[in-house]
Short mmCIF file of N, CA, C and O in Angstrom, two decimals:
data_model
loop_
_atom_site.label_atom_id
_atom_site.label_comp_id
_atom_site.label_asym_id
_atom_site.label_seq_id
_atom_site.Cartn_x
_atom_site.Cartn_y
_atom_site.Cartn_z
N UNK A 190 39.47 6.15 -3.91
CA UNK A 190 38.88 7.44 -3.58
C UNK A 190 37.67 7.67 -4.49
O UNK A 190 37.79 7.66 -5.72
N UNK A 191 36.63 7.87 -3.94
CA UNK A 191 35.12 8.16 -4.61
C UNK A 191 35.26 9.44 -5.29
O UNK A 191 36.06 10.27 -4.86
N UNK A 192 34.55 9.66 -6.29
CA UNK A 192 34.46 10.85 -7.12
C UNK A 192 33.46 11.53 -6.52
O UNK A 192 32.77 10.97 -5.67
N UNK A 193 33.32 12.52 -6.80
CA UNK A 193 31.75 13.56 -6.56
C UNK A 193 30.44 13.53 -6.42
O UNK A 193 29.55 13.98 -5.70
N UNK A 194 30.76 12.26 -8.15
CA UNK A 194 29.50 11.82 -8.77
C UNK A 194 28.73 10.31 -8.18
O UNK A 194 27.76 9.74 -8.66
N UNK A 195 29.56 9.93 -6.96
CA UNK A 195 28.89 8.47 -6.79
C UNK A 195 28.77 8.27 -5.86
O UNK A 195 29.40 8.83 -4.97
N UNK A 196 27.80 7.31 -5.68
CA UNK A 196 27.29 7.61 -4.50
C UNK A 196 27.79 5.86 -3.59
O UNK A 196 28.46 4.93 -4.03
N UNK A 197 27.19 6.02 -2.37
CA UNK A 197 27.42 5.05 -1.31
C UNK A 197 26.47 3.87 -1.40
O UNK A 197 25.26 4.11 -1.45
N UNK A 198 26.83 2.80 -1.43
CA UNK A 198 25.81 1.05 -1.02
C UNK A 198 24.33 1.91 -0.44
O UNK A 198 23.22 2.05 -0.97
N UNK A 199 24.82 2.31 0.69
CA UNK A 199 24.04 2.74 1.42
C UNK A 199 22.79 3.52 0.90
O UNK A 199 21.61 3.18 0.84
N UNK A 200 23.55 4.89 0.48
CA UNK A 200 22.59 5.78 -0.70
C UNK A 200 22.22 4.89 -1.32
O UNK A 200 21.08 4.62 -0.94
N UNK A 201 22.55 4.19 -2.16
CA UNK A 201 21.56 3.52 -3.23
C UNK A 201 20.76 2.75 -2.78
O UNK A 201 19.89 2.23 -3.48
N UNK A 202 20.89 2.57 -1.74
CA UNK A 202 19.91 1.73 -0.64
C UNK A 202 18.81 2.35 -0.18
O UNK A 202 17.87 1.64 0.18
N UNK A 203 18.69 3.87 -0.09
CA UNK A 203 17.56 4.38 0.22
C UNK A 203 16.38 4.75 -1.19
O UNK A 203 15.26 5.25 -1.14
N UNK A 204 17.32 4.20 -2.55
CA UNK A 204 16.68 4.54 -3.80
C UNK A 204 15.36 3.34 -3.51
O UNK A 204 15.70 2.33 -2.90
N UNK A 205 14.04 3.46 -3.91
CA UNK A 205 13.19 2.61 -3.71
C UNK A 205 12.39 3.02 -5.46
O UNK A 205 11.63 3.93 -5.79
N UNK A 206 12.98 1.92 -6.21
CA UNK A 206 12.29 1.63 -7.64
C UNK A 206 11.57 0.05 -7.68
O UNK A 206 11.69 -0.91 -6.92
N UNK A 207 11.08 0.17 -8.43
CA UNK A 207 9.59 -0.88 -8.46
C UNK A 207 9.22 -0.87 -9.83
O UNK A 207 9.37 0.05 -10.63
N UNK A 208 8.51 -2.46 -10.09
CA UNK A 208 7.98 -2.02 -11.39
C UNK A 208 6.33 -1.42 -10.86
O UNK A 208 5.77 -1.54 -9.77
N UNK A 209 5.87 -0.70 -12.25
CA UNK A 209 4.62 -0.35 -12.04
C UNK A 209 3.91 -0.88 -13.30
O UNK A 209 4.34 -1.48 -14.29
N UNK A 210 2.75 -0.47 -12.96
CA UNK A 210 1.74 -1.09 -14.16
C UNK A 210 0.87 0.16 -14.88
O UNK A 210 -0.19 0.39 -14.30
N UNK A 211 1.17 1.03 -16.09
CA UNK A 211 0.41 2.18 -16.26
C UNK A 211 -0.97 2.01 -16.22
O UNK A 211 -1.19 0.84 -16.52
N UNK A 212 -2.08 2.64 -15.99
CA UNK A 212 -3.44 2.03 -15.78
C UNK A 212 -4.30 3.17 -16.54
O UNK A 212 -5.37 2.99 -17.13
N UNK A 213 -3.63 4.32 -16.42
CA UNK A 213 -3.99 5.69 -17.11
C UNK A 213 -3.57 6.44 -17.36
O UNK A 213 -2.77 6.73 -16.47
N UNK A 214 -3.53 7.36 -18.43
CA UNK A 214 -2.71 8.43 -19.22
C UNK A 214 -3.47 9.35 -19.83
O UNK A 214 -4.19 9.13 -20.80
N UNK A 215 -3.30 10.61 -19.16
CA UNK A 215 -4.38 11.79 -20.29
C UNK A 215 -3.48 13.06 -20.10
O UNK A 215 -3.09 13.07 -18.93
N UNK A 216 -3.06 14.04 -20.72
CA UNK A 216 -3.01 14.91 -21.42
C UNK A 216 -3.26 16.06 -20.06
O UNK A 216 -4.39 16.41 -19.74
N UNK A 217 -2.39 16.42 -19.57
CA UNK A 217 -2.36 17.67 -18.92
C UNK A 217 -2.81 18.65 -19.65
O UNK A 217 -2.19 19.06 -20.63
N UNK A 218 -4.07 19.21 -19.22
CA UNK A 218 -4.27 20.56 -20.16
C UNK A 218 -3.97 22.02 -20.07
O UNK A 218 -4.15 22.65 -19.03
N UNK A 219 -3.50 22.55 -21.17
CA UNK A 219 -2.51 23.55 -20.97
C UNK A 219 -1.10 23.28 -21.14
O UNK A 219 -0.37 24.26 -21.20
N UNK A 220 -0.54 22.04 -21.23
CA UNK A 220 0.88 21.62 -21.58
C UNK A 220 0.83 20.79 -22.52
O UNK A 220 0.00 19.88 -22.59
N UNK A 221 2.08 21.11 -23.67
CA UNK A 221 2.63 20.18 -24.93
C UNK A 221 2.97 19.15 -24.74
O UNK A 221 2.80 18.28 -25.60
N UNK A 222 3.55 18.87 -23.57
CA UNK A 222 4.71 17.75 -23.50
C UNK A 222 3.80 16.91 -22.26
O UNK A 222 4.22 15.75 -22.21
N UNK A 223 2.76 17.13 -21.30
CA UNK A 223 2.79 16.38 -20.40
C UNK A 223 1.72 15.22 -20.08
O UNK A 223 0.56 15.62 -19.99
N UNK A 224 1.88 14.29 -19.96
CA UNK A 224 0.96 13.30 -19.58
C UNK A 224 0.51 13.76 -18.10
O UNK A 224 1.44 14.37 -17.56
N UNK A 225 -0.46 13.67 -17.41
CA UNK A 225 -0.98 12.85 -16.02
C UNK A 225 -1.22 11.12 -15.92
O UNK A 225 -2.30 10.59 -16.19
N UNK A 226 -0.41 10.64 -15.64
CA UNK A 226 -0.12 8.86 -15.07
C UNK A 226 -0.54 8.40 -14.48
O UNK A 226 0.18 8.65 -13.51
N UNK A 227 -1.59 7.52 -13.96
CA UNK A 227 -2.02 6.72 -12.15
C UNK A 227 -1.00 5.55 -12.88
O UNK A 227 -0.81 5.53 -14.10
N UNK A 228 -0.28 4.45 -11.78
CA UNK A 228 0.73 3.40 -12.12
C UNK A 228 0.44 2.79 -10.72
O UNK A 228 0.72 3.32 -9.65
N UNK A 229 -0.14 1.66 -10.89
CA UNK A 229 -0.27 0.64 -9.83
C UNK A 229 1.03 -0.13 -9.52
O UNK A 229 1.48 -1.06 -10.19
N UNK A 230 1.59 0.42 -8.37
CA UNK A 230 3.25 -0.15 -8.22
C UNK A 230 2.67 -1.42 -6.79
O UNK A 230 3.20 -1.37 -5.68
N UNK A 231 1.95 -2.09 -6.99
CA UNK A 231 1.71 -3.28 -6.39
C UNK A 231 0.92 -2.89 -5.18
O UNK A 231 1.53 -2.63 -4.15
N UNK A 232 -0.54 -2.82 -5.21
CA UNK A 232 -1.92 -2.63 -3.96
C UNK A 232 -1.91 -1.14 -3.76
O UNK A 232 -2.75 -0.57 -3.06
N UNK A 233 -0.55 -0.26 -4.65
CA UNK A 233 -1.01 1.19 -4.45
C UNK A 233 -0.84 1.87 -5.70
O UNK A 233 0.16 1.68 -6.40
N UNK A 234 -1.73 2.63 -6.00
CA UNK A 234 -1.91 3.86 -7.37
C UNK A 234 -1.37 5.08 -6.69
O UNK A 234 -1.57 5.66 -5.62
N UNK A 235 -0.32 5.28 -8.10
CA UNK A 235 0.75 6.73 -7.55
C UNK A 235 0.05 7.39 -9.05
O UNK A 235 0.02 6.80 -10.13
N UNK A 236 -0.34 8.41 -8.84
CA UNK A 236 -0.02 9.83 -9.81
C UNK A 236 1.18 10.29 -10.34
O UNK A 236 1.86 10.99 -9.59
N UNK A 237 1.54 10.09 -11.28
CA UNK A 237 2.89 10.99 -11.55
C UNK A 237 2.80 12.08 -12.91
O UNK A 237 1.83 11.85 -13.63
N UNK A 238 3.43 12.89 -13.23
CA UNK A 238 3.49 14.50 -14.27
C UNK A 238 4.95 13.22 -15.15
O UNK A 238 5.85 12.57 -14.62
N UNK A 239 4.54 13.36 -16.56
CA UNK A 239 5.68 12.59 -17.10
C UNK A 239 5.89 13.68 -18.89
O UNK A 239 5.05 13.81 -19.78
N UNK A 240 6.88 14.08 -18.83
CA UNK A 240 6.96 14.63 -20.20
C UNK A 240 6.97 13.61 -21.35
O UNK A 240 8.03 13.70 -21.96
N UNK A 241 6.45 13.03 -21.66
CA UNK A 241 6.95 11.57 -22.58
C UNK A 241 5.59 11.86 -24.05
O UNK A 241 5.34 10.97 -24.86
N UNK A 242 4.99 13.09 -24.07
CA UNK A 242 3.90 13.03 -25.01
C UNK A 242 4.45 12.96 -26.40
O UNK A 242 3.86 12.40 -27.32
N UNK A 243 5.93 13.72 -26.53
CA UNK A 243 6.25 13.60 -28.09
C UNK A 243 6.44 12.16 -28.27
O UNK A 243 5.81 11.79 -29.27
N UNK A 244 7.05 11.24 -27.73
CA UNK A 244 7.33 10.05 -27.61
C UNK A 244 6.17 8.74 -27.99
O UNK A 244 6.10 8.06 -29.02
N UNK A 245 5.47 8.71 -26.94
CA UNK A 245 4.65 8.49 -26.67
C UNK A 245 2.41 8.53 -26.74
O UNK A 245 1.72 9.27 -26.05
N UNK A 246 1.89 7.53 -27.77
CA UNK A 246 0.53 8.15 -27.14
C UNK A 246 -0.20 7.72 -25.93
O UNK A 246 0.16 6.76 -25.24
N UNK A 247 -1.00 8.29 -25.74
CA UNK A 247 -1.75 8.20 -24.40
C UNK A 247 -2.59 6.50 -24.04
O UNK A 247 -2.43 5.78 -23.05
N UNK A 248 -3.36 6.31 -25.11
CA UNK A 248 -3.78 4.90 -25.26
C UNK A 248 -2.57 3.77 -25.18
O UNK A 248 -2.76 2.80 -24.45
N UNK A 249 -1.41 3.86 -25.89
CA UNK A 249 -0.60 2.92 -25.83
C UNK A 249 0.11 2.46 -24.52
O UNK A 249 0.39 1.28 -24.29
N UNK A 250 0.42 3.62 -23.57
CA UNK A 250 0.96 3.59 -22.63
C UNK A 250 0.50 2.55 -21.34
O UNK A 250 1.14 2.09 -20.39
N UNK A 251 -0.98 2.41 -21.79
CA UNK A 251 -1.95 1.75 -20.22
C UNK A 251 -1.83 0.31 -20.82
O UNK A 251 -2.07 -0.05 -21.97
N UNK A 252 -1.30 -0.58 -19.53
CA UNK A 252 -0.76 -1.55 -19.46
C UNK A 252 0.33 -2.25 -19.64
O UNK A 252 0.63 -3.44 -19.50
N UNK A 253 0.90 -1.24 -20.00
CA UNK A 253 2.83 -1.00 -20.07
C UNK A 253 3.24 -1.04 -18.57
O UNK A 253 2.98 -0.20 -17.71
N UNK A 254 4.14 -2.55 -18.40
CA UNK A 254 4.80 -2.10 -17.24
C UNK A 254 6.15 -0.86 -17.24
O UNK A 254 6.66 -0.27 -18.19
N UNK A 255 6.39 -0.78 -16.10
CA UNK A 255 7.66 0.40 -16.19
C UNK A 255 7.99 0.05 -14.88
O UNK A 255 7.43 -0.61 -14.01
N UNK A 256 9.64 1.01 -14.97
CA UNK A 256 10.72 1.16 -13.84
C UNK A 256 10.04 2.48 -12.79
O UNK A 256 10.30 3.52 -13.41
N UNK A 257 9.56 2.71 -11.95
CA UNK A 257 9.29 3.44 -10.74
C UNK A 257 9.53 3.65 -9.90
O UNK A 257 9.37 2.88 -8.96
N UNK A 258 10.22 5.20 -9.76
CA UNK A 258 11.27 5.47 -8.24
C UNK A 258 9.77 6.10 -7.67
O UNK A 258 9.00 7.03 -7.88
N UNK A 259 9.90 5.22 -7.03
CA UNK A 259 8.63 5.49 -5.45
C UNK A 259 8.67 6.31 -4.85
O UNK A 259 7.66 6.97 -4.61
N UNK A 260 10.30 6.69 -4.21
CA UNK A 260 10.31 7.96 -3.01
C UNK A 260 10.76 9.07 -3.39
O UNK A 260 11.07 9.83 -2.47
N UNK A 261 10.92 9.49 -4.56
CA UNK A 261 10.54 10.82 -5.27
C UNK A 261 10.00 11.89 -4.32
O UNK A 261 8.81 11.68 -4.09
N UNK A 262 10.44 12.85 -3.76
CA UNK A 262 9.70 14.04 -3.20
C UNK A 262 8.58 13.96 -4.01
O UNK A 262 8.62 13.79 -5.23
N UNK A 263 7.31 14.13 -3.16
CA UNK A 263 6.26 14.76 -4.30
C UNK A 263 6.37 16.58 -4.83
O UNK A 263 6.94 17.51 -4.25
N UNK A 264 5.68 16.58 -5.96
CA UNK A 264 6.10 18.05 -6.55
C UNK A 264 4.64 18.17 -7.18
O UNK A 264 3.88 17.28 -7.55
N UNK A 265 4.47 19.65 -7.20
CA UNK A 265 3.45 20.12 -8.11
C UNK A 265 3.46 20.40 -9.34
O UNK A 265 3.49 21.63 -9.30
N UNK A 266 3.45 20.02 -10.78
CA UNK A 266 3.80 20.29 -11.71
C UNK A 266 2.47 20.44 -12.81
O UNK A 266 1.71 19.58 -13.25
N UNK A 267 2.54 21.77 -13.03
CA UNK A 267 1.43 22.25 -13.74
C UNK A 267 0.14 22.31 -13.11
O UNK A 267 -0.91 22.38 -13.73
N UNK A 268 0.29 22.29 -11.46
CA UNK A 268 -0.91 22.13 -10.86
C UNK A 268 -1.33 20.57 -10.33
O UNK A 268 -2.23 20.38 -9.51
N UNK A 269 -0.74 19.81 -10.76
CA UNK A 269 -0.97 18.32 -10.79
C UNK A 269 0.35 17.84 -9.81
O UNK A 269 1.54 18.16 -9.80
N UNK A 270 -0.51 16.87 -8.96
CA UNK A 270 0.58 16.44 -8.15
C UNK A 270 1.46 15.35 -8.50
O UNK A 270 0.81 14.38 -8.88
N UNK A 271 2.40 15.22 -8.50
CA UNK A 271 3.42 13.72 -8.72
C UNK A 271 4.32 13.68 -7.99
O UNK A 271 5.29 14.40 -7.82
N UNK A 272 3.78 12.30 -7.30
CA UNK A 272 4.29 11.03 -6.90
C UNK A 272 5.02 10.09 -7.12
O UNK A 272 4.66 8.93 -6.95
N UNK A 273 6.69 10.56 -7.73
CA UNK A 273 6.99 9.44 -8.12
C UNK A 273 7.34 9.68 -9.76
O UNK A 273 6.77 10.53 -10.45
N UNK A 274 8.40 8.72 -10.24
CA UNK A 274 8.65 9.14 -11.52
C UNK A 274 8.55 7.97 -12.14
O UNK A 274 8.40 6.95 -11.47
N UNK A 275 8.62 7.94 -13.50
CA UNK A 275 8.63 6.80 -14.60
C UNK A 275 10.28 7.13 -15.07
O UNK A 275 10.76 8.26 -14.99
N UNK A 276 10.85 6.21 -15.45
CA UNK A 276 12.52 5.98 -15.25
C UNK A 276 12.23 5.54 -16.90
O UNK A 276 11.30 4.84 -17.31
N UNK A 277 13.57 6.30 -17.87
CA UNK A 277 13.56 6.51 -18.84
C UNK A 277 15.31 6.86 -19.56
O UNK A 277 16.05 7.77 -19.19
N UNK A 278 15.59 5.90 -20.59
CA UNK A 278 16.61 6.12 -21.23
C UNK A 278 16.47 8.00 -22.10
O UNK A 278 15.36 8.44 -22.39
N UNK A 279 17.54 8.66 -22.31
CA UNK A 279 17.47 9.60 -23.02
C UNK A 279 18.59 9.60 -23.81
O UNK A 279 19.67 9.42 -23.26
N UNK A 280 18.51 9.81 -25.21
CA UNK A 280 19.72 9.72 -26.41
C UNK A 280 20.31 11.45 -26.97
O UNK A 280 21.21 11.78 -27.74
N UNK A 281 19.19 12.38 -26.05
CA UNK A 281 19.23 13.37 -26.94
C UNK A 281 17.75 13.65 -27.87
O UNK A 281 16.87 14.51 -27.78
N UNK A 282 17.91 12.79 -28.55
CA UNK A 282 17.07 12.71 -30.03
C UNK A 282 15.63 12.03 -29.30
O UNK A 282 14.49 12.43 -29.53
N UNK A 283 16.01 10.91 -28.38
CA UNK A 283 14.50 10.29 -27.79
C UNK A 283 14.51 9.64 -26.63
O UNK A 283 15.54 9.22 -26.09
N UNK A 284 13.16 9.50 -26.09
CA UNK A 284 13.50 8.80 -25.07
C UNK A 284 12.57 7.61 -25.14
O UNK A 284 11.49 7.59 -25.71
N UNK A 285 13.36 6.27 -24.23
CA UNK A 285 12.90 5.12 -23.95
C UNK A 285 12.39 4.83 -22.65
O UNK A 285 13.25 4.95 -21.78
N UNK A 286 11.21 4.47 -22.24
CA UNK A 286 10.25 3.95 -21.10
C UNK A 286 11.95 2.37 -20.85
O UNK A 286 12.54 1.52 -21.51
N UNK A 287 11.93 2.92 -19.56
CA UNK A 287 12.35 1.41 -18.76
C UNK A 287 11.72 0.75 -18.55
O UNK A 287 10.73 1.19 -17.98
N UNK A 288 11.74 -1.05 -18.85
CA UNK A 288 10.79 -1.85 -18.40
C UNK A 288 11.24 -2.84 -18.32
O UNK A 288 12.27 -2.96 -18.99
N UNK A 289 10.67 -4.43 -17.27
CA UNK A 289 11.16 -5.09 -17.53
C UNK A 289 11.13 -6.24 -18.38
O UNK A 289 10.00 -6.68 -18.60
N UNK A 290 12.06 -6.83 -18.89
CA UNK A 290 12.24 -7.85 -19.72
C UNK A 290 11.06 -9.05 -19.84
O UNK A 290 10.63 -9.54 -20.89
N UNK A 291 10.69 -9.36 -18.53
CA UNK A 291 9.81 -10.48 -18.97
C UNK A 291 8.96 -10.05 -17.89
O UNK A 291 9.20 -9.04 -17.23
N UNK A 292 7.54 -11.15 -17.65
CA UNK A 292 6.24 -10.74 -16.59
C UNK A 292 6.75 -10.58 -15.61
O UNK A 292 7.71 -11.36 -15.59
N UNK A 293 6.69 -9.87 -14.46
CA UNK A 293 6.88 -9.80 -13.13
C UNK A 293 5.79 -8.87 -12.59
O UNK A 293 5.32 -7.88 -13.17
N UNK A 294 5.41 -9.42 -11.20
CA UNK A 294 4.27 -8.52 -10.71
C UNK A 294 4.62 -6.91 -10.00
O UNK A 294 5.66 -6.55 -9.44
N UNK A 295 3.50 -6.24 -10.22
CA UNK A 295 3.25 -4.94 -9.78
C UNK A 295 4.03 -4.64 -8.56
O UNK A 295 3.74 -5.35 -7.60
N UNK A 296 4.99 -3.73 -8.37
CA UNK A 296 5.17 -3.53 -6.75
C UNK A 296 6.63 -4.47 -6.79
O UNK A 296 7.32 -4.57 -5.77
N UNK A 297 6.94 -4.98 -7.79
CA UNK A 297 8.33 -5.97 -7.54
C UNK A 297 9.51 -4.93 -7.27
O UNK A 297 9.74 -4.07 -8.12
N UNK A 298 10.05 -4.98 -6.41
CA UNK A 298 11.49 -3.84 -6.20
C UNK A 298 12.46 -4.80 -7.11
O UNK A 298 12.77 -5.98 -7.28
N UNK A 299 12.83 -2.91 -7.76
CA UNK A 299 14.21 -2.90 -8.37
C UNK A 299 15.50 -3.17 -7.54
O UNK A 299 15.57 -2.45 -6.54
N UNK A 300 16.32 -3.87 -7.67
CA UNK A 300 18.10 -3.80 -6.97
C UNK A 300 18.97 -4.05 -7.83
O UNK A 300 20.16 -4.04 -7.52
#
């Protein structure tokens, strides 16, 4: 018997993550915490709103691959549109960028 919390083959089947490639990062203005992102997830550039500034600087981030859920509703956040999220460990205390282990190209789906 399934719990509440979990989901179906299926559901997780409609999850669509990818690696991406950060290409740019600047400083939402007017917010503490937020980056604006473009991430080349293989022949397409997504925009995404990412809170990761305490973490994170802006220069270091471009050319960092990362984990990218693609079909993300888009949302307006702070005025800025995003497309899509950057996938991230959280401890409480910090958070960690998902990425993968060794080279793989832009646009590679997660399973």
């Amino acid at each position: 018997m399934a719990d509440e919390g979990t989901i179906t083959i299926q559901e997780y089947g409609r999850i669509d993550m990818r690696v991406g490639e950060i290409k740019t990062a600047a400083v939402v203005e007017g917010a503490d915490k937020l980056y604006r992102i473009e991430v080349d997830i293989g022949g397409e550039i997504r925009q995404t709103v990412a809170g990761i500034r305490q973490w994170y600087d802006a220069g270091a981030l471009v050319g960092r691959k990362v984990v990218f859920l693609a079909n993300l509703q888009p949302t307006k956040i702070r005025g800025v549109e995003s497309h899509g999220m950057l996938l991230a460990a959280e401890d409480g205390a910090t958070i960690s960028l998902l990425q993968p282990d060794r080279e793989i190209k832009n646009g590679a789906k997660i399973r």
